[in-house]
């Protein structure tokens, strides 16, 4: 006859021992249960009454509960009913142990209060260990599934957080790219505007220069300013490149560089038509200097605007008079006309042809 198969299953799960609750009002019964279940290697918790068993259930989860039916005060059925009322212990397997005969045990009531099985005393130790071993394996598998579910939820949570973080990173990257693109376009627009303004300034006939306050460093000078006196009035470094350049004040005395319009404007002095004369080789000229301080704007620091009005040639009024002089023919006197000197007045196209000769020659005489 072959030997009975052993219940030794080996370390199926690498988990710590589980708790098993033993409830019996008889010390001998508790000792018998402990001796029977000790080979399973689990943690056995003993209770001498139903109330003590309920106190243990408040703080600990159990793989199985071995409950004696006949106990003073709170019997096994009442204890089982209270165990099933608690959410935490509602699914804990309950195995009834009783000395009652099969006919005396109310089996329907036992199953109604949540018992999964029952054994009659005296019980067979091997059978009891086998049944409890099944509960232990079931508890471990349930615990394993619970932990796997928790691990899966944790993994899903981390993956979800990672996806959210990645989506947030992509969104921030897109926002950053959009901001950078917008900034790039604004900077390009500002550069284009600056190039346009520089082109406008360069095309102006009036010599203009943008000067850094304090230092007198020229930030920008148009072509007219660069060509005026070899740029010596618009750049502080230019006099060192030209030998013999002389800048004189109104009194005719040479001016040191600090007294010239550029440096005076850089020091914050507002110039209102400061007159200076300059000499560069055989070239001569005169200018009137005007300056103003431009405030901080559009990201640019304070800047001095220096305008150098070239007054070397005739004034604008003189040029206008001279131009009109060339456009209007000179009017000869009657004496010159009789003597045949000077040009004769021409007939205006809008004069009536039937006017007397006197009115034709002197159109204003008749209006007197």
CSV table of C-alpha atoms in Angstrom, one decimal:
chain,number,residue,atom,x,y,z
A,1,UNK,CA,0.0,0.0,0.0
A,2,UNK,CA,1.5,3.3,-1.0
A,3,UNK,CA,2.2,5.9,1.5
A,4,UNK,CA,-0.3,8.8,1.8
A,5,UNK,CA,0.8,11.8,-0.1
A,6,UNK,CA,2.4,14.4,2.1
A,7,UNK,CA,0.9,17.8,2.6
A,8,UNK,CA,4.3,19.4,2.4
A,9,UNK,CA,3.9,21.7,-0.6
A,10,UNK,CA,7.2,23.6,-0.2
A,11,UNK,CA,7.7,27.3,-0.2
A,12,UNK,CA,5.1,28.1,-2.8
A,13,UNK,CA,5.0,31.8,-1.8
A,14,UNK,CA,7.9,33.6,-0.2
A,15,UNK,CA,5.7,35.3,2.3
A,16,UNK,CA,5.8,35.6,6.1
A,17,UNK,CA,3.7,33.1,8.2
A,18,UNK,CA,0.0,34.0,8.4
A,19,UNK,CA,-2.1,34.3,11.5
A,20,UNK,CA,-4.7,31.7,12.6
A,21,UNK,CA,-7.2,32.4,15.4
A,22,UNK,CA,-8.0,29.6,17.8
A,23,UNK,CA,-11.1,30.2,20.0
A,24,UNK,CA,-12.0,27.7,22.8
A,25,UNK,CA,-13.0,28.3,26.4
A,26,UNK,CA,-11.2,25.1,27.5
A,27,UNK,CA,-7.4,25.4,27.9
A,28,UNK,CA,-7.1,21.7,27.0
A,29,UNK,CA,-8.8,22.4,23.7
A,30,UNK,CA,-6.5,25.3,22.9
A,31,UNK,CA,-3.4,23.2,23.7
A,32,UNK,CA,-4.7,20.4,21.4
A,33,UNK,CA,-5.3,22.8,18.6
A,34,UNK,CA,-1.8,24.4,19.0
A,35,UNK,CA,-0.2,21.0,19.0
A,36,UNK,CA,-2.1,19.9,15.9
A,37,UNK,CA,-1.4,23.0,13.9
A,38,UNK,CA,2.2,23.7,15.0
A,39,UNK,CA,3.7,21.7,12.0
A,40,UNK,CA,2.2,24.2,9.6
A,41,UNK,CA,4.6,26.8,10.9
A,42,UNK,CA,2.0,29.6,11.1
A,43,UNK,CA,1.4,32.2,13.9
A,44,UNK,CA,-1.3,30.8,16.2
A,45,UNK,CA,-3.4,33.3,18.2
A,46,UNK,CA,-5.5,31.9,21.1
A,47,UNK,CA,-8.7,33.3,22.6
A,48,UNK,CA,-10.6,32.0,25.6
A,49,UNK,CA,-14.0,33.6,24.7
A,50,UNK,CA,-15.9,35.1,21.8
A,51,UNK,CA,-15.3,38.7,23.1
A,52,UNK,CA,-11.6,38.1,23.3
A,53,UNK,CA,-11.7,36.7,19.7
A,54,UNK,CA,-13.5,39.9,18.5
A,55,UNK,CA,-10.8,42.1,20.2
A,56,UNK,CA,-8.1,40.2,18.2
A,57,UNK,CA,-10.1,40.8,15.0
A,58,UNK,CA,-10.0,44.5,15.6
A,59,UNK,CA,-6.2,44.7,15.0
A,60,UNK,CA,-5.3,41.6,13.0
A,61,UNK,CA,-6.3,39.8,9.8
A,62,UNK,CA,-6.5,36.0,10.0
A,63,UNK,CA,-6.2,33.3,7.4
A,64,UNK,CA,-8.8,31.1,9.3
A,65,UNK,CA,-10.7,31.0,12.5
A,66,UNK,CA,-11.2,27.8,14.4
A,67,UNK,CA,-14.2,28.4,16.6
A,68,UNK,CA,-15.7,26.2,19.4
A,69,UNK,CA,-19.5,26.1,19.3
A,70,UNK,CA,-20.3,25.6,22.9
A,71,UNK,CA,-18.9,28.4,25.1
A,72,UNK,CA,-20.3,30.2,28.1
A,73,UNK,CA,-21.7,33.7,27.6
A,74,UNK,CA,-21.2,34.3,23.9
A,75,UNK,CA,-21.4,31.0,22.0
A,76,UNK,CA,-19.8,30.2,18.7
A,77,UNK,CA,-22.8,31.1,16.6
A,78,UNK,CA,-23.2,34.5,18.1
A,79,UNK,CA,-19.5,35.1,17.8
A,80,UNK,CA,-19.6,34.1,14.1
A,81,UNK,CA,-22.5,36.4,13.4
A,82,UNK,CA,-20.6,39.4,14.9
A,83,UNK,CA,-17.5,38.5,12.9
A,84,UNK,CA,-19.5,38.5,9.7
A,85,UNK,CA,-20.9,42.0,10.5
A,86,UNK,CA,-17.5,43.5,10.2
A,87,UNK,CA,-16.3,44.4,6.7
A,88,UNK,CA,-12.7,43.5,7.4
A,89,UNK,CA,-13.5,40.0,8.6
A,90,UNK,CA,-16.5,39.3,6.5
A,91,UNK,CA,-14.7,36.8,4.2
A,92,UNK,CA,-12.5,35.2,6.8
A,93,UNK,CA,-13.1,31.4,6.8
A,94,UNK,CA,-14.7,30.0,10.0
A,95,UNK,CA,-14.2,26.3,10.9
A,96,UNK,CA,-16.6,25.2,13.7
A,97,UNK,CA,-15.3,22.6,16.3
A,98,UNK,CA,-17.9,20.9,18.5
A,99,UNK,CA,-18.3,17.9,20.8
A,100,UNK,CA,-21.9,17.7,19.8
A,101,UNK,CA,-23.0,14.7,17.8
A,102,UNK,CA,-24.0,15.2,14.2
A,103,UNK,CA,-27.7,15.1,15.0
A,104,UNK,CA,-27.3,17.6,17.8
A,105,UNK,CA,-25.4,20.3,15.8
A,106,UNK,CA,-27.7,22.7,14.0
A,107,UNK,CA,-25.8,22.5,10.7
A,108,UNK,CA,-28.1,25.0,8.9
A,109,UNK,CA,-27.5,27.6,11.5
A,110,UNK,CA,-23.8,27.0,11.4
A,111,UNK,CA,-23.7,27.6,7.6
A,112,UNK,CA,-26.1,30.5,7.9
A,113,UNK,CA,-23.8,32.4,10.2
A,114,UNK,CA,-20.9,32.0,7.8
A,115,UNK,CA,-19.2,28.7,8.6
A,116,UNK,CA,-17.3,27.1,5.7
A,117,UNK,CA,-17.0,23.7,7.4
A,118,UNK,CA,-17.2,22.0,10.8
A,119,UNK,CA,-15.4,19.1,12.6
A,120,UNK,CA,-16.7,17.0,15.4
A,121,UNK,CA,-14.5,16.4,18.5
A,122,UNK,CA,-12.5,14.4,18.8
A,123,UNK,CA,-11.2,15.4,15.3
A,124,UNK,CA,-8.5,13.7,13.2
A,125,UNK,CA,-5.3,15.9,13.4
A,126,UNK,CA,-4.3,15.2,9.8
A,127,UNK,CA,-7.7,16.2,8.5
A,128,UNK,CA,-7.7,19.4,10.6
A,129,UNK,CA,-4.2,20.3,9.3
A,130,UNK,CA,-5.3,19.6,5.8
A,131,UNK,CA,-8.3,21.8,6.0
A,132,UNK,CA,-6.4,24.6,7.7
A,133,UNK,CA,-3.6,24.2,5.2
A,134,UNK,CA,-6.1,24.9,2.4
A,135,UNK,CA,-7.2,28.0,4.1
A,136,UNK,CA,-3.6,29.2,4.5
A,137,UNK,CA,-2.8,28.6,0.8
A,138,UNK,CA,-6.0,30.4,-0.1
A,139,UNK,CA,-5.2,33.3,2.2
A,140,UNK,CA,-1.7,33.5,0.7
A,141,UNK,CA,-3.0,33.4,-2.8
A,142,UNK,CA,-5.5,36.1,-2.0
A,143,UNK,CA,-2.8,38.2,-0.4
A,144,UNK,CA,-0.6,37.7,-3.4
A,145,UNK,CA,-3.4,38.7,-5.8
A,146,UNK,CA,-4.1,41.7,-3.6
A,147,UNK,CA,-0.4,42.7,-3.6
A,148,UNK,CA,-0.2,42.2,-7.3
A,149,UNK,CA,-3.3,44.3,-7.8
A,150,UNK,CA,-1.7,47.0,-5.6
A,151,UNK,CA,1.5,46.7,-7.5
A,152,UNK,CA,-0.4,46.9,-10.8
A,153,UNK,CA,-2.3,50.0,-9.6
A,154,UNK,CA,1.0,51.5,-8.4
A,155,UNK,CA,2.6,50.7,-11.8
A,156,UNK,CA,-0.4,52.1,-13.6
A,157,UNK,CA,-0.4,55.2,-11.4
A,158,UNK,CA,3.3,55.7,-12.1
A,159,UNK,CA,2.8,55.2,-15.8
A,160,UNK,CA,-0.1,57.6,-15.7
A,161,UNK,CA,2.0,60.2,-13.8
A,162,UNK,CA,4.8,59.6,-16.3
A,163,UNK,CA,2.4,60.1,-19.2
A,164,UNK,CA,1.0,63.3,-17.5
A,165,UNK,CA,4.5,64.5,-16.9
A,166,UNK,CA,5.5,63.7,-20.5
A,167,UNK,CA,2.4,65.5,-21.8
A,168,UNK,CA,3.1,68.4,-19.5
A,169,UNK,CA,6.7,68.5,-20.7
A,170,UNK,CA,5.6,68.5,-24.3
A,171,UNK,CA,3.1,71.2,-23.6
A,172,UNK,CA,5.7,73.3,-21.8
A,173,UNK,CA,8.2,72.6,-24.7
A,174,UNK,CA,5.5,73.7,-27.2
A,175,UNK,CA,4.8,76.8,-25.1
A,176,UNK,CA,8.5,77.6,-24.9
A,177,UNK,CA,8.9,77.0,-28.6
A,178,UNK,CA,5.9,79.3,-29.3
A,179,UNK,CA,7.3,82.0,-27.0
A,180,UNK,CA,10.7,81.7,-28.5
A,181,UNK,CA,9.2,81.9,-32.0
A,182,UNK,CA,7.1,84.9,-31.0
A,183,UNK,CA,10.2,86.5,-29.4
A,184,UNK,CA,12.3,85.8,-32.5
A,185,UNK,CA,9.7,87.4,-34.8
A,186,UNK,CA,9.5,90.4,-32.5
A,187,UNK,CA,13.3,90.7,-32.4
A,188,UNK,CA,13.4,90.3,-36.2
A,189,UNK,CA,10.7,93.0,-36.6
A,190,UNK,CA,12.6,95.3,-34.2
A,191,UNK,CA,15.8,94.6,-36.2
A,192,UNK,CA,14.1,95.4,-39.4
A,193,UNK,CA,12.6,98.6,-37.9
A,194,UNK,CA,16.1,99.5,-36.7
A,195,UNK,CA,17.6,98.8,-40.1
A,196,UNK,CA,14.9,100.9,-41.7
A,197,UNK,CA,15.5,103.8,-39.3
A,198,UNK,CA,19.2,103.6,-39.8
A,199,UNK,CA,18.6,103.7,-43.6
A,200,UNK,CA,16.4,106.7,-43.1
A,201,UNK,CA,18.9,108.4,-40.9
A,202,UNK,CA,21.7,107.6,-43.4
A,203,UNK,CA,19.7,109.1,-46.2
A,204,UNK,CA,18.9,112.4,-44.4
A,205,UNK,CA,21.0,115.4,-45.7
A,206,UNK,CA,21.3,116.8,-42.2
A,207,UNK,CA,24.4,115.4,-40.3
A,208,UNK,CA,23.0,113.4,-37.4
A,209,UNK,CA,24.8,111.3,-34.7
A,210,UNK,CA,23.6,109.1,-31.8
A,211,UNK,CA,26.0,109.4,-28.9
A,212,UNK,CA,26.5,107.5,-25.7
A,213,UNK,CA,26.0,109.8,-22.7
A,214,UNK,CA,29.1,110.3,-20.6
A,215,UNK,CA,31.7,108.6,-22.8
A,216,UNK,CA,31.0,110.4,-26.0
A,217,UNK,CA,31.1,107.1,-28.0
A,218,UNK,CA,29.2,107.5,-31.2
A,219,UNK,CA,26.7,104.7,-31.7
A,220,UNK,CA,25.5,105.7,-35.1
A,221,UNK,CA,26.3,108.5,-37.6
A,222,UNK,CA,24.7,109.0,-41.0
A,223,UNK,CA,26.6,109.6,-44.2
A,224,UNK,CA,26.2,113.4,-43.9
A,225,UNK,CA,27.8,113.4,-40.5
A,226,UNK,CA,30.6,111.1,-41.6
A,227,UNK,CA,31.4,113.4,-44.6
A,228,UNK,CA,31.3,116.6,-42.6
A,229,UNK,CA,34.9,117.7,-41.7
A,230,UNK,CA,36.0,114.1,-42.3
A,231,UNK,CA,33.8,112.9,-39.4
A,232,UNK,CA,35.8,114.9,-36.9
A,233,UNK,CA,32.6,116.5,-35.5
A,234,UNK,CA,30.7,113.2,-35.2
A,235,UNK,CA,33.4,110.9,-33.9
A,236,UNK,CA,35.7,111.6,-31.0
A,237,UNK,CA,38.3,109.2,-32.5
A,238,UNK,CA,38.3,110.9,-35.9
A,239,UNK,CA,40.6,113.8,-35.1
A,240,UNK,CA,43.4,111.3,-34.4
A,241,UNK,CA,43.1,110.0,-38.0
A,242,UNK,CA,43.3,113.5,-39.6
A,243,UNK,CA,46.3,115.7,-39.1
A,244,UNK,CA,45.8,119.5,-39.0
A,245,UNK,CA,42.1,119.4,-38.2
A,246,UNK,CA,41.1,122.6,-36.3
A,247,UNK,CA,37.7,123.4,-34.7
A,248,UNK,CA,37.3,127.0,-33.7
A,249,UNK,CA,34.7,128.8,-31.6
A,250,UNK,CA,32.8,131.9,-32.6
A,251,UNK,CA,35.8,134.0,-31.3
A,252,UNK,CA,38.1,132.2,-33.7
A,253,UNK,CA,40.1,130.4,-31.0
A,254,UNK,CA,40.8,126.7,-31.4
A,255,UNK,CA,38.6,124.5,-29.2
A,256,UNK,CA,39.9,121.5,-27.3
A,257,UNK,CA,38.0,118.3,-27.9
A,258,UNK,CA,36.2,118.5,-24.5
A,259,UNK,CA,34.8,121.9,-25.6
A,260,UNK,CA,33.6,120.8,-29.0
A,261,UNK,CA,29.9,120.0,-29.6
A,262,UNK,CA,30.2,116.2,-29.4
A,263,UNK,CA,31.7,116.0,-25.9
A,264,UNK,CA,29.6,118.9,-24.6
A,265,UNK,CA,26.4,117.1,-25.7
A,266,UNK,CA,27.7,113.8,-24.2
A,267,UNK,CA,28.1,115.5,-20.9
A,268,UNK,CA,24.4,116.4,-20.9
A,269,UNK,CA,24.6,119.9,-22.2
A,270,UNK,CA,21.7,120.9,-24.4
A,271,UNK,CA,23.0,122.7,-27.4
A,272,UNK,CA,20.9,125.2,-29.2
A,273,UNK,CA,22.7,126.3,-32.3
A,274,UNK,CA,26.3,126.3,-31.0
A,275,UNK,CA,28.4,127.9,-33.8
A,276,UNK,CA,31.8,126.4,-34.6
A,277,UNK,CA,34.1,126.6,-37.6
A,278,UNK,CA,36.3,123.8,-38.8
A,279,UNK,CA,39.4,123.5,-41.0
A,280,UNK,CA,40.7,120.3,-42.6
A,281,UNK,CA,43.5,121.0,-45.0
A,282,UNK,CA,42.2,123.3,-47.6
A,283,UNK,CA,38.5,122.6,-46.6
A,284,UNK,CA,36.7,125.1,-44.5
A,285,UNK,CA,33.2,125.1,-43.0
A,286,UNK,CA,30.8,126.3,-40.3
A,287,UNK,CA,28.1,124.4,-38.4
A,288,UNK,CA,25.5,125.0,-35.8
A,289,UNK,CA,25.2,122.2,-33.3
A,290,UNK,CA,21.9,121.1,-31.7
A,291,UNK,CA,21.5,118.3,-29.1
A,292,UNK,CA,18.9,116.6,-27.0
A,293,UNK,CA,18.7,113.6,-24.7
A,294,UNK,CA,16.5,110.8,-25.8
A,295,UNK,CA,15.0,108.9,-22.8
A,296,UNK,CA,15.0,105.2,-22.3
A,297,UNK,CA,12.5,103.5,-24.7
A,298,UNK,CA,11.9,100.2,-26.3
A,299,UNK,CA,14.8,98.5,-24.5
A,300,UNK,CA,17.4,101.2,-25.5
A,301,UNK,CA,19.2,103.3,-22.9
A,302,UNK,CA,19.4,107.0,-22.8
A,303,UNK,CA,21.0,108.4,-26.0
A,304,UNK,CA,22.2,111.8,-27.1
A,305,UNK,CA,21.0,113.0,-30.5
A,306,UNK,CA,23.4,115.4,-32.0
A,307,UNK,CA,22.5,117.4,-35.1
A,308,UNK,CA,25.1,119.4,-37.0
A,309,UNK,CA,23.5,122.0,-39.4
A,310,UNK,CA,26.0,122.9,-42.1
A,311,UNK,CA,25.9,126.7,-42.5
A,312,UNK,CA,29.0,127.0,-44.7
A,313,UNK,CA,27.1,127.9,-47.8
A,314,UNK,CA,24.5,130.6,-48.3
A,315,UNK,CA,21.5,130.5,-46.1
A,316,UNK,CA,18.2,129.0,-47.3
A,317,UNK,CA,16.7,132.5,-47.6
A,318,UNK,CA,19.6,133.6,-49.7
A,319,UNK,CA,19.3,130.5,-51.9
A,320,UNK,CA,15.6,131.2,-52.4
A,321,UNK,CA,16.1,134.8,-53.3
A,322,UNK,CA,18.9,133.9,-55.7
A,323,UNK,CA,16.7,131.2,-57.3
A,324,UNK,CA,13.8,133.7,-57.8
A,325,UNK,CA,16.2,136.2,-59.2
A,326,UNK,CA,17.1,133.8,-62.0
A,327,UNK,CA,13.4,132.9,-62.6
A,328,UNK,CA,12.0,136.5,-62.9
A,329,UNK,CA,13.4,138.6,-65.9
A,330,UNK,CA,14.5,142.1,-65.0
A,331,UNK,CA,12.1,145.0,-65.8
A,332,UNK,CA,13.6,147.8,-67.9
A,333,UNK,CA,12.8,151.5,-67.2
A,334,UNK,CA,11.1,153.7,-69.9
A,335,UNK,CA,14.3,155.5,-70.5
A,336,UNK,CA,16.1,152.3,-71.1
A,337,UNK,CA,13.3,151.2,-73.5
A,338,UNK,CA,13.5,154.5,-75.4
A,339,UNK,CA,17.2,154.3,-75.7
A,340,UNK,CA,16.9,150.7,-76.9
A,341,UNK,CA,18.7,149.3,-73.8
A,342,UNK,CA,17.5,146.2,-72.0
A,343,UNK,CA,14.9,143.8,-73.0
A,344,UNK,CA,11.4,144.9,-73.9
A,345,UNK,CA,8.6,143.7,-71.7
A,346,UNK,CA,6.8,140.7,-73.2
A,347,UNK,CA,3.1,140.5,-73.7
A,348,UNK,CA,1.4,138.4,-71.1
A,349,UNK,CA,-0.8,135.8,-72.6
A,350,UNK,CA,-3.7,136.6,-70.3
A,351,UNK,CA,-3.8,140.4,-71.3
A,352,UNK,CA,-6.7,141.4,-73.5
A,353,UNK,CA,-5.5,142.2,-77.0
A,354,UNK,CA,-7.8,145.2,-77.5
A,355,UNK,CA,-6.4,147.2,-74.5
A,356,UNK,CA,-4.8,150.6,-75.2
A,357,UNK,CA,-1.0,150.6,-75.5
A,358,UNK,CA,-0.7,152.5,-72.2
A,359,UNK,CA,-2.6,149.9,-70.2
A,360,UNK,CA,-0.7,147.1,-71.9
A,361,UNK,CA,2.6,148.6,-70.9
A,362,UNK,CA,1.5,149.6,-67.4
A,363,UNK,CA,-1.2,147.2,-66.3
A,364,UNK,CA,-1.5,148.7,-62.8
A,365,UNK,CA,-1.9,152.3,-63.9
A,366,UNK,CA,-5.6,152.0,-64.7
A,367,UNK,CA,-6.4,150.7,-61.3
A,368,UNK,CA,-5.2,153.6,-59.4
